[in-house]
PDB file of C-alpha atoms in Angstrom:
ATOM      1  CA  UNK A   1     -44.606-187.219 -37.928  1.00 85.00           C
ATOM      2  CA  UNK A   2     -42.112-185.030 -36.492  1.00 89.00           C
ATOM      3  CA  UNK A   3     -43.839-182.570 -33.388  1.00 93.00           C
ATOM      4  CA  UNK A   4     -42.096-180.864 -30.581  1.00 96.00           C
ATOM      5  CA  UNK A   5     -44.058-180.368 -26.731  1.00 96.00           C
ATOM      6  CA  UNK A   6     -43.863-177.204 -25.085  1.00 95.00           C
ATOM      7  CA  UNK A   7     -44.578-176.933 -21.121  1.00 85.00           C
ATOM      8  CA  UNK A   8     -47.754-175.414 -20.964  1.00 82.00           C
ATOM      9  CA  UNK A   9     -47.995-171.716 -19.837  1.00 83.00           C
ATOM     10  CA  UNK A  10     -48.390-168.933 -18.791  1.00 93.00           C
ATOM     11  CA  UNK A  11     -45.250-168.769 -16.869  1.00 95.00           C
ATOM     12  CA  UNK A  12     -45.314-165.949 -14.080  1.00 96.00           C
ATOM     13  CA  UNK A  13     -41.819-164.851 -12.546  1.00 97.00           C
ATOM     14  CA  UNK A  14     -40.014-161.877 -10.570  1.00 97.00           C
ATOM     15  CA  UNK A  15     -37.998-160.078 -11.626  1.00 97.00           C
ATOM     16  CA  UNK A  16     -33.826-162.077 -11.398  1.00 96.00           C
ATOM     17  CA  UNK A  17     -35.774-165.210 -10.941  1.00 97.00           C
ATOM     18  CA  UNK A  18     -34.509-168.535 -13.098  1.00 97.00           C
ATOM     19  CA  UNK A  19     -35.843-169.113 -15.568  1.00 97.00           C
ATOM     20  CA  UNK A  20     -36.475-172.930 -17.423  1.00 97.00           C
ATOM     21  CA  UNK A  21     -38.860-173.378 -20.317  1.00 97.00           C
ATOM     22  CA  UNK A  22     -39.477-177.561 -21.003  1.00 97.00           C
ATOM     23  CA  UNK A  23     -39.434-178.607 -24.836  1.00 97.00           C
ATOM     24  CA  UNK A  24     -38.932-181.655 -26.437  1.00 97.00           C
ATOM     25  CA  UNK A  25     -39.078-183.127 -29.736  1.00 96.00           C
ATOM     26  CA  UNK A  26     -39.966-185.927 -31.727  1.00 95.00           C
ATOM     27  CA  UNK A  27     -37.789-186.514 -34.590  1.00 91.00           C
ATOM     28  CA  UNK A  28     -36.397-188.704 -38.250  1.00 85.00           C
ATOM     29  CA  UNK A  29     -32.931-188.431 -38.475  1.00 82.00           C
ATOM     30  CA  UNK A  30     -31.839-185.319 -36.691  1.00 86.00           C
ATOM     31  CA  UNK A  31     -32.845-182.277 -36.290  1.00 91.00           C
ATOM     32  CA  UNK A  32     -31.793-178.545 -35.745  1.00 92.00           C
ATOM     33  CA  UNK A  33     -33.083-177.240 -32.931  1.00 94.00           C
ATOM     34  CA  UNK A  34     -34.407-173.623 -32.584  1.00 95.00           C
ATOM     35  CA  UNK A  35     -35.902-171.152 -30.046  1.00 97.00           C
ATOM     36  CA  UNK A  36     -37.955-167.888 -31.097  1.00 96.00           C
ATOM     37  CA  UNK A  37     -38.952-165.079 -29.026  1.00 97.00           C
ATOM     38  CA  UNK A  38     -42.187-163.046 -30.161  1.00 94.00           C
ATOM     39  CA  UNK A  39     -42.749-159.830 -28.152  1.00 92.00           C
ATOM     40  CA  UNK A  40     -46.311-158.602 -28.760  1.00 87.00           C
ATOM     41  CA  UNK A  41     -47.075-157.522 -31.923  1.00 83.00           C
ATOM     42  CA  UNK A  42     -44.080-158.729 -33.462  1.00 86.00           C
ATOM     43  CA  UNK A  43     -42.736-161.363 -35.974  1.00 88.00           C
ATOM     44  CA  UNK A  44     -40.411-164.073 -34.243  1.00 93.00           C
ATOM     45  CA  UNK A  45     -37.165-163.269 -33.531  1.00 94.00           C
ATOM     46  CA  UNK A  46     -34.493-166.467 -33.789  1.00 93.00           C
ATOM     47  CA  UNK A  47     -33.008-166.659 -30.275  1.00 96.00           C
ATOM     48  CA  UNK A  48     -30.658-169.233 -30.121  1.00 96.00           C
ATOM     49  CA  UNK A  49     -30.198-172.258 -32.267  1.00 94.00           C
ATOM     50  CA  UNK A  50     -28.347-176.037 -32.437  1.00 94.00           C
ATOM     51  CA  UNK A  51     -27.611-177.958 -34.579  1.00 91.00           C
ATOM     52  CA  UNK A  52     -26.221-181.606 -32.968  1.00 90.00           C
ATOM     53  CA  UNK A  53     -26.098-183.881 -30.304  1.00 93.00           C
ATOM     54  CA  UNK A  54     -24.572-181.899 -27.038  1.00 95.00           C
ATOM     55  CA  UNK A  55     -24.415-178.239 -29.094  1.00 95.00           C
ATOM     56  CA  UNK A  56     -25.142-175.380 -26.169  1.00 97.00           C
ATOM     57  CA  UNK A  57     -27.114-172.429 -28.181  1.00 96.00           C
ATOM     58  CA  UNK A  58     -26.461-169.047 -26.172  1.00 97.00           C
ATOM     59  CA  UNK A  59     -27.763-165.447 -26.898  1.00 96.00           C
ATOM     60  CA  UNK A  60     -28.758-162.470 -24.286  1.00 95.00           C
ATOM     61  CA  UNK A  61     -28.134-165.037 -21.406  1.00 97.00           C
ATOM     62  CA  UNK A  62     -30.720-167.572 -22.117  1.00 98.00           C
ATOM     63  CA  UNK A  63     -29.265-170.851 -23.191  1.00 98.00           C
ATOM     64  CA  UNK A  64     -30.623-174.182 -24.338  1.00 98.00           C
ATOM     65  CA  UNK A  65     -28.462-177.784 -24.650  1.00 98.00           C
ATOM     66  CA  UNK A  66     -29.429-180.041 -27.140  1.00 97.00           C
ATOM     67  CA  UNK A  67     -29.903-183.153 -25.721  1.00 96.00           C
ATOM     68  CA  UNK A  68     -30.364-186.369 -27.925  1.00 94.00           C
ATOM     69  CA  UNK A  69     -30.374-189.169 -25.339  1.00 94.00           C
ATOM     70  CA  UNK A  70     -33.723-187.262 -23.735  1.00 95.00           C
ATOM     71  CA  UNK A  71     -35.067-185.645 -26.953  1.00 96.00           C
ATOM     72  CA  UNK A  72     -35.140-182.560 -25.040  1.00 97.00           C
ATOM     73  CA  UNK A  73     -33.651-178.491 -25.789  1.00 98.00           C
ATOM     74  CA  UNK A  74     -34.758-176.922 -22.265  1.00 98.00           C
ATOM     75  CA  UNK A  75     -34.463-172.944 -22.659  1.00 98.00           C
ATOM     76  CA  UNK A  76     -32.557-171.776 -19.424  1.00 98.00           C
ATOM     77  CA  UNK A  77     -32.064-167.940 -17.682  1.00 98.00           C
ATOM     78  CA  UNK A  78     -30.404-167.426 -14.937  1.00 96.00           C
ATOM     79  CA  UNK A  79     -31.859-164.460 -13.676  1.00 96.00           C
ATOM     80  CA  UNK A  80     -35.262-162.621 -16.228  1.00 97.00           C
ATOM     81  CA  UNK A  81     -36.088-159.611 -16.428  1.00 97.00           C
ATOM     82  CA  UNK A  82     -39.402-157.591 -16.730  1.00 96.00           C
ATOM     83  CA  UNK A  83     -38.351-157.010 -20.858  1.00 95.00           C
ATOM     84  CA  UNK A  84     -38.049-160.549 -21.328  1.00 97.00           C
ATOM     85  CA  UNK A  85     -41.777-161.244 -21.209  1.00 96.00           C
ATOM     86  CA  UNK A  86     -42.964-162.505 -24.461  1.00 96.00           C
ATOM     87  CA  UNK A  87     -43.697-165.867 -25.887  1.00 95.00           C
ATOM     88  CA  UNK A  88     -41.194-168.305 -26.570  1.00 97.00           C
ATOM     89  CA  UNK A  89     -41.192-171.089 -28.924  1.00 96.00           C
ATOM     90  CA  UNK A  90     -39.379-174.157 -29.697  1.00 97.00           C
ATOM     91  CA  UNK A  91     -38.646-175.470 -33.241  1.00 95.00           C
ATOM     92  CA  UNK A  92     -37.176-178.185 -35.277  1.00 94.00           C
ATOM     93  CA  UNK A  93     -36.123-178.493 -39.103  1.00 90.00           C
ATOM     94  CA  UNK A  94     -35.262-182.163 -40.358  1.00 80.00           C
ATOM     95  CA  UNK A  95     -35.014-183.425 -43.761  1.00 74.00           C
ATOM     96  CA  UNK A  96     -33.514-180.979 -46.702  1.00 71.00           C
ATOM     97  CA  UNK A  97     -36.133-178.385 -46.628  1.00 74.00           C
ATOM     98  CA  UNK A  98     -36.582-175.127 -44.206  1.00 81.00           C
ATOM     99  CA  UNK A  99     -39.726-176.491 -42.983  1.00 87.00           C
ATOM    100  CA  UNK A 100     -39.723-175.131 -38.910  1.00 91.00           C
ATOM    101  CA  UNK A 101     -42.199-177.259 -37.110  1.00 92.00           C
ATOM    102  CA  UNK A 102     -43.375-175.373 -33.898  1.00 94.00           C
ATOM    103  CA  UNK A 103     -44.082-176.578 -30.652  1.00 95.00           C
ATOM    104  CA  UNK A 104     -47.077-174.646 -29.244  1.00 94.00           C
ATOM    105  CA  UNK A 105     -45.580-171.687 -28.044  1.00 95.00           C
ATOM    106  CA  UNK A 106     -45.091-170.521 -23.736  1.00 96.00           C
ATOM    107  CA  UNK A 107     -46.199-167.101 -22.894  1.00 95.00           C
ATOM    108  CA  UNK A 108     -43.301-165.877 -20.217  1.00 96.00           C
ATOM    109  CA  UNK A 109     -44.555-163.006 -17.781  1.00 96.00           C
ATOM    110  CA  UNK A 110     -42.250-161.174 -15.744  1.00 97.00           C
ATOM    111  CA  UNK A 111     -43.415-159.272 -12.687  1.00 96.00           C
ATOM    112  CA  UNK A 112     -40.910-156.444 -11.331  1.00 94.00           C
TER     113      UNK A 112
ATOM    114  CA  UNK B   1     -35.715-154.902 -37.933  1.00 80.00           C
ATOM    115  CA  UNK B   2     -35.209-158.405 -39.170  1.00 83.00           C
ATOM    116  CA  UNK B   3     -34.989-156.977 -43.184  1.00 92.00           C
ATOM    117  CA  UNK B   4     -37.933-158.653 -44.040  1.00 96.00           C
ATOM    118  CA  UNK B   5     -40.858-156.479 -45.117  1.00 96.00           C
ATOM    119  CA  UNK B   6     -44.721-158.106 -45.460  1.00 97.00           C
ATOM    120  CA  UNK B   7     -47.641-155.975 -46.854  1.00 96.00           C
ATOM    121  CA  UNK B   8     -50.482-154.894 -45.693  1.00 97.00           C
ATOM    122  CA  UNK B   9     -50.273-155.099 -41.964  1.00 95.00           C
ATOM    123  CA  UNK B  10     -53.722-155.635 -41.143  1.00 96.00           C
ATOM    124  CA  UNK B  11     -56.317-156.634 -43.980  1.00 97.00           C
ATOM    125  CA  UNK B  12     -60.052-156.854 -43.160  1.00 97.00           C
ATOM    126  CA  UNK B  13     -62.619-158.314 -45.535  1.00 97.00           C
ATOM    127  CA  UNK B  14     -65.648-160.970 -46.259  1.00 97.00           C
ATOM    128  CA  UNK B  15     -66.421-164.480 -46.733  1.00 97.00           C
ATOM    129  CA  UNK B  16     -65.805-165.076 -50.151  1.00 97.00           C
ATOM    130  CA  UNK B  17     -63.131-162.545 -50.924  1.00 97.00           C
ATOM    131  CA  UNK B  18     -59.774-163.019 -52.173  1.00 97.00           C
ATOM    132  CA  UNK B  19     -56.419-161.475 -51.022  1.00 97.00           C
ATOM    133  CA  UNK B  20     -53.158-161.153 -51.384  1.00 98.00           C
ATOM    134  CA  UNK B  21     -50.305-161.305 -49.187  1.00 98.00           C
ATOM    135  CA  UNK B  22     -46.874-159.151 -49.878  1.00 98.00           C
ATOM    136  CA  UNK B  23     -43.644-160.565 -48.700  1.00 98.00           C
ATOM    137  CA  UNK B  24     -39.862-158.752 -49.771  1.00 98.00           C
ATOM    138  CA  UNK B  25     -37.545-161.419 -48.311  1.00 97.00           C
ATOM    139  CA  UNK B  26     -34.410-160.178 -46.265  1.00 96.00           C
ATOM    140  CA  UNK B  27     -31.072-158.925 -48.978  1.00 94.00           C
ATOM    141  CA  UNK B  28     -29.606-161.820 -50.597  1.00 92.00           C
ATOM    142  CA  UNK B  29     -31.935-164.525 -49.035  1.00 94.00           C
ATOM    143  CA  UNK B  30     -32.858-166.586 -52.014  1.00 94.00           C
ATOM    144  CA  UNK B  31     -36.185-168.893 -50.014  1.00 94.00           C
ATOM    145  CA  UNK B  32     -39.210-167.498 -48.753  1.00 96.00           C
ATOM    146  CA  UNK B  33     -41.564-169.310 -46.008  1.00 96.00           C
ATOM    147  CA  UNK B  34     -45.115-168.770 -45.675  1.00 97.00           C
ATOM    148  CA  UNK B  35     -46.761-169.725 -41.505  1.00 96.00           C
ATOM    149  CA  UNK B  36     -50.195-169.321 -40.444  1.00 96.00           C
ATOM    150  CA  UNK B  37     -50.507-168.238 -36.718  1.00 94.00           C
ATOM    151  CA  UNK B  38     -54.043-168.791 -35.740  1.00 92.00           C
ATOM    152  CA  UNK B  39     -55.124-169.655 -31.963  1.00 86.00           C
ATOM    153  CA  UNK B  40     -56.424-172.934 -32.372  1.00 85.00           C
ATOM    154  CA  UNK B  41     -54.026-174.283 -34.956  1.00 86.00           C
ATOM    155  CA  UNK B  42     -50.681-172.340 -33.328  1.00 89.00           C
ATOM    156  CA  UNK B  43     -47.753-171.900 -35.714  1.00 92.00           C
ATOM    157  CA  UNK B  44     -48.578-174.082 -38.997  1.00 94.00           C
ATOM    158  CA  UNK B  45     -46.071-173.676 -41.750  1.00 93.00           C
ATOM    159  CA  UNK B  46     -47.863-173.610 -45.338  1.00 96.00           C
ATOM    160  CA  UNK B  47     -45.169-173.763 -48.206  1.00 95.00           C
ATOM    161  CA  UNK B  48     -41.713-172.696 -49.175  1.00 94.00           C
ATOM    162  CA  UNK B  49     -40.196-171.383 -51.935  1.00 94.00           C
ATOM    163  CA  UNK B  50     -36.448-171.273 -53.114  1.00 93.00           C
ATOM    164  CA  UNK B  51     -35.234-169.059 -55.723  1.00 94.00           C
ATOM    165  CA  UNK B  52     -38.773-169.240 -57.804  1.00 94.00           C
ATOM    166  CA  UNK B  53     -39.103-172.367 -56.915  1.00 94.00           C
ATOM    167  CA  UNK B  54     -41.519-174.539 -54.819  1.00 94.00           C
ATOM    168  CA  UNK B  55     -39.569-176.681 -52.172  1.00 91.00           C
ATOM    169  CA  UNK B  56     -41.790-178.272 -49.627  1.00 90.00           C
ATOM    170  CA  UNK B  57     -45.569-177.767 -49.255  1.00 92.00           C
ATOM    171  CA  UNK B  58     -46.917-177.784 -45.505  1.00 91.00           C
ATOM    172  CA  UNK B  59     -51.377-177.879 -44.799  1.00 84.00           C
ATOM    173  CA  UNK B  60     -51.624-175.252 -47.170  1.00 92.00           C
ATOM    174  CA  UNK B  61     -55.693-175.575 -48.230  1.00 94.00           C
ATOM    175  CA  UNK B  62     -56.339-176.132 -51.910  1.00 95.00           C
ATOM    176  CA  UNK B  63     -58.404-172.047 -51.798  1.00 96.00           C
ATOM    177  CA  UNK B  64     -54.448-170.539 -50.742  1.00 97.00           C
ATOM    178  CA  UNK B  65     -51.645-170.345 -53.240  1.00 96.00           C
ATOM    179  CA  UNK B  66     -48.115-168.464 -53.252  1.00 97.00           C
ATOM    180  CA  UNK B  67     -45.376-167.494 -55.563  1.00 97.00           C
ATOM    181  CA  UNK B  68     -41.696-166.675 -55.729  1.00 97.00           C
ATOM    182  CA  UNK B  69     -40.967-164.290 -58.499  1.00 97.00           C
ATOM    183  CA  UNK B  70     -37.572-163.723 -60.364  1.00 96.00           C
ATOM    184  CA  UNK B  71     -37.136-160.255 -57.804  1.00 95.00           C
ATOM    185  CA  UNK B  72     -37.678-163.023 -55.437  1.00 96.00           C
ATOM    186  CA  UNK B  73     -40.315-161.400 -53.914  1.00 97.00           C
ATOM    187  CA  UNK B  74     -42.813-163.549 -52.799  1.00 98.00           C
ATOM    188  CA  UNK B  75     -47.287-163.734 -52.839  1.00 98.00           C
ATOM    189  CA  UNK B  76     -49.560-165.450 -50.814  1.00 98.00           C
ATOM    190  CA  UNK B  77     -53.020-165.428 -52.641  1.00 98.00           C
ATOM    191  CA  UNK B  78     -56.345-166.677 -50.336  1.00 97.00           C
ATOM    192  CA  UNK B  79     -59.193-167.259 -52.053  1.00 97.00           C
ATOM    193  CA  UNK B  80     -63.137-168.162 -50.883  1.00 97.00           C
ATOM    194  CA  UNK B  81     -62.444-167.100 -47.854  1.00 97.00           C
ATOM    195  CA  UNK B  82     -63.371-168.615 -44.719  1.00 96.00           C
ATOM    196  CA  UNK B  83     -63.712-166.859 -41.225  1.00 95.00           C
ATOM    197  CA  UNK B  84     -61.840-169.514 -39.934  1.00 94.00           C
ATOM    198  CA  UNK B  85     -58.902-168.108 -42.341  1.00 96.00           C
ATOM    199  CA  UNK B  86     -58.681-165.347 -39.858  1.00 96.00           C
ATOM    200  CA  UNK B  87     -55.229-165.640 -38.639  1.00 96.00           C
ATOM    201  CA  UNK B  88     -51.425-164.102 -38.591  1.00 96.00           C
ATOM    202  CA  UNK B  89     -49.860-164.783 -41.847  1.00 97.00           C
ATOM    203  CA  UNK B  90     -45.807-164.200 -41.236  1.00 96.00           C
ATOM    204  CA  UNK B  91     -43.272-164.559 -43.893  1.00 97.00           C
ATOM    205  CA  UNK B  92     -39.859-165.878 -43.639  1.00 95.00           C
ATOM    206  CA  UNK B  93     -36.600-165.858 -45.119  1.00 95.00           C
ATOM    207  CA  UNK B  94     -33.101-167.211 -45.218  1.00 92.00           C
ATOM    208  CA  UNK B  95     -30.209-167.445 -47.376  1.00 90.00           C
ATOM    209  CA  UNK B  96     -30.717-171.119 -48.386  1.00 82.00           C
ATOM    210  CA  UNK B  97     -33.443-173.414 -48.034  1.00 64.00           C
ATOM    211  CA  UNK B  98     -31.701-175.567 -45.782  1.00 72.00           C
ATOM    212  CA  UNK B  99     -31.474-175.702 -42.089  1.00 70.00           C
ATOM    213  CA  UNK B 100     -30.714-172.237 -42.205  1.00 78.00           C
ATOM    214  CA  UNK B 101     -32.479-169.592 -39.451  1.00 84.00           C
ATOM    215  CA  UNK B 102     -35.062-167.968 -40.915  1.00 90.00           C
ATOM    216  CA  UNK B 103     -36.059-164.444 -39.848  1.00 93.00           C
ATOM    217  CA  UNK B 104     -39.767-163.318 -40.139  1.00 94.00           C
ATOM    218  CA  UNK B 105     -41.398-160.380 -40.689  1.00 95.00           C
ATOM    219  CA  UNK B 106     -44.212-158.536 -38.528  1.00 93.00           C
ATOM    220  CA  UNK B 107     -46.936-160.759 -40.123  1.00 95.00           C
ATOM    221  CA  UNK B 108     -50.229-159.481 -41.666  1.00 97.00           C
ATOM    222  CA  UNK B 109     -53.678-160.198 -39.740  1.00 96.00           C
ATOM    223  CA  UNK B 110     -56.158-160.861 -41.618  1.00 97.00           C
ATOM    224  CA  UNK B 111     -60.093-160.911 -40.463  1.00 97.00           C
ATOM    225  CA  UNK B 112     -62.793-162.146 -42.000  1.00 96.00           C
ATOM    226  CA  UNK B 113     -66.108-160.878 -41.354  1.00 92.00           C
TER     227      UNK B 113
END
């Protein structure tokens, strides 16, 4: 069935360090691609999303390419900061329902 | 505040009980999503509804059930409760039911004692 692999965490950085968060999916047909952020004691938040083959998904300076040759939607920052610690999770939807399959969330901390 | 408003926040009963979960989808959003966040399991999504209708079931146990009423309002009833049904119970929403990004609510925890 279809599954998606997060890097296992928790992932420690300082402060305006780069930032790379390893997911990658296993998939029928072809998926849309998804990252959530959950801050403690909070729903998910969507943070960026694609939807094909080479799509870039950008929002508050993380990014992730969708990347169907390597089955792979890598969440990038450039430089984190303490407020984005929280844990991030990778998703897919395939088929014609909203079903999000998860991948098992990575908890992000960021030291000042 | 992603508009989408789940009831109680934090519900704590027995083995055996039953509850109900309360889920007001975001304005205009016609499917509702039901996920179980547990540690063991992670994120597992249970069923889906779309506009009073079921759309795709998930590992939703034969003890849960949910419905989608015409205010599209949405339940998520647990019965014989287990403690391993102690978990985070988020609802979701999004316009269609489709490959459309769904925003959650703040989830209710539930314990079992």
């Amino acid at each position: 069935g279809d599954s998606v692999t997060q890097m296992e965490g928790p992932v420690t950085l300082s402060e305006e360090a780069f930032l790379t968060i390893n997911c990658t999916y296993t998939a029928t047909g072809y998926p849309s691609l998804f990252w959530y952020v959950q801050y403690p004691g909070e729903g998910l938040q969507l943070l960026l999303k694609a939807t094909k083959a080479d799509d870039k998904g950008s929002n508050k300076g993380f990014e992730a390419t969708y990347r169907k040759e390597t089955t792979s939607f890598h969440l990038e920052k450039g430089s984190v900061q303490v407020s984005d610690s929280a844990v991030y999770f990778c998703a897919l939807i395939t088929g014609n329902t909203g079903k999000l399959i998860f991948g098992q969330g990575t908890t992000l901390q960021v030291k000042p | 505040d992603s508009g989408v408003t789940q009831t109680p926040k934090h519900l704590i009963t027995a083995t055996g009980q039953r509850v109900t979960l309360r889920c007001s989808p975001r304005s205009g959003d016609l499917s509702v999503y039901w996920y179980q966040q547990s540690l063991d399991q992670g994120l597992q999504f249970l069923i889906q509804y779309y506009n009073g209708e079921e759309r795709a079931k998930g590992n939703i146990l034969e003890r849960f059930s949910a419905q989608q009423f015409p205010d599209l309002h949405s339940e998520l009833n647990l019965s014989s409760l287990e403690l391993g049904d102690s978990a985070l119970y988020f609802c979701a929403s999004s316009v269609t039911g489709v490959d459309q990004p769904q925003h959650f609510g703040d989830g209710t925890r539930l314990s079992i004692l």
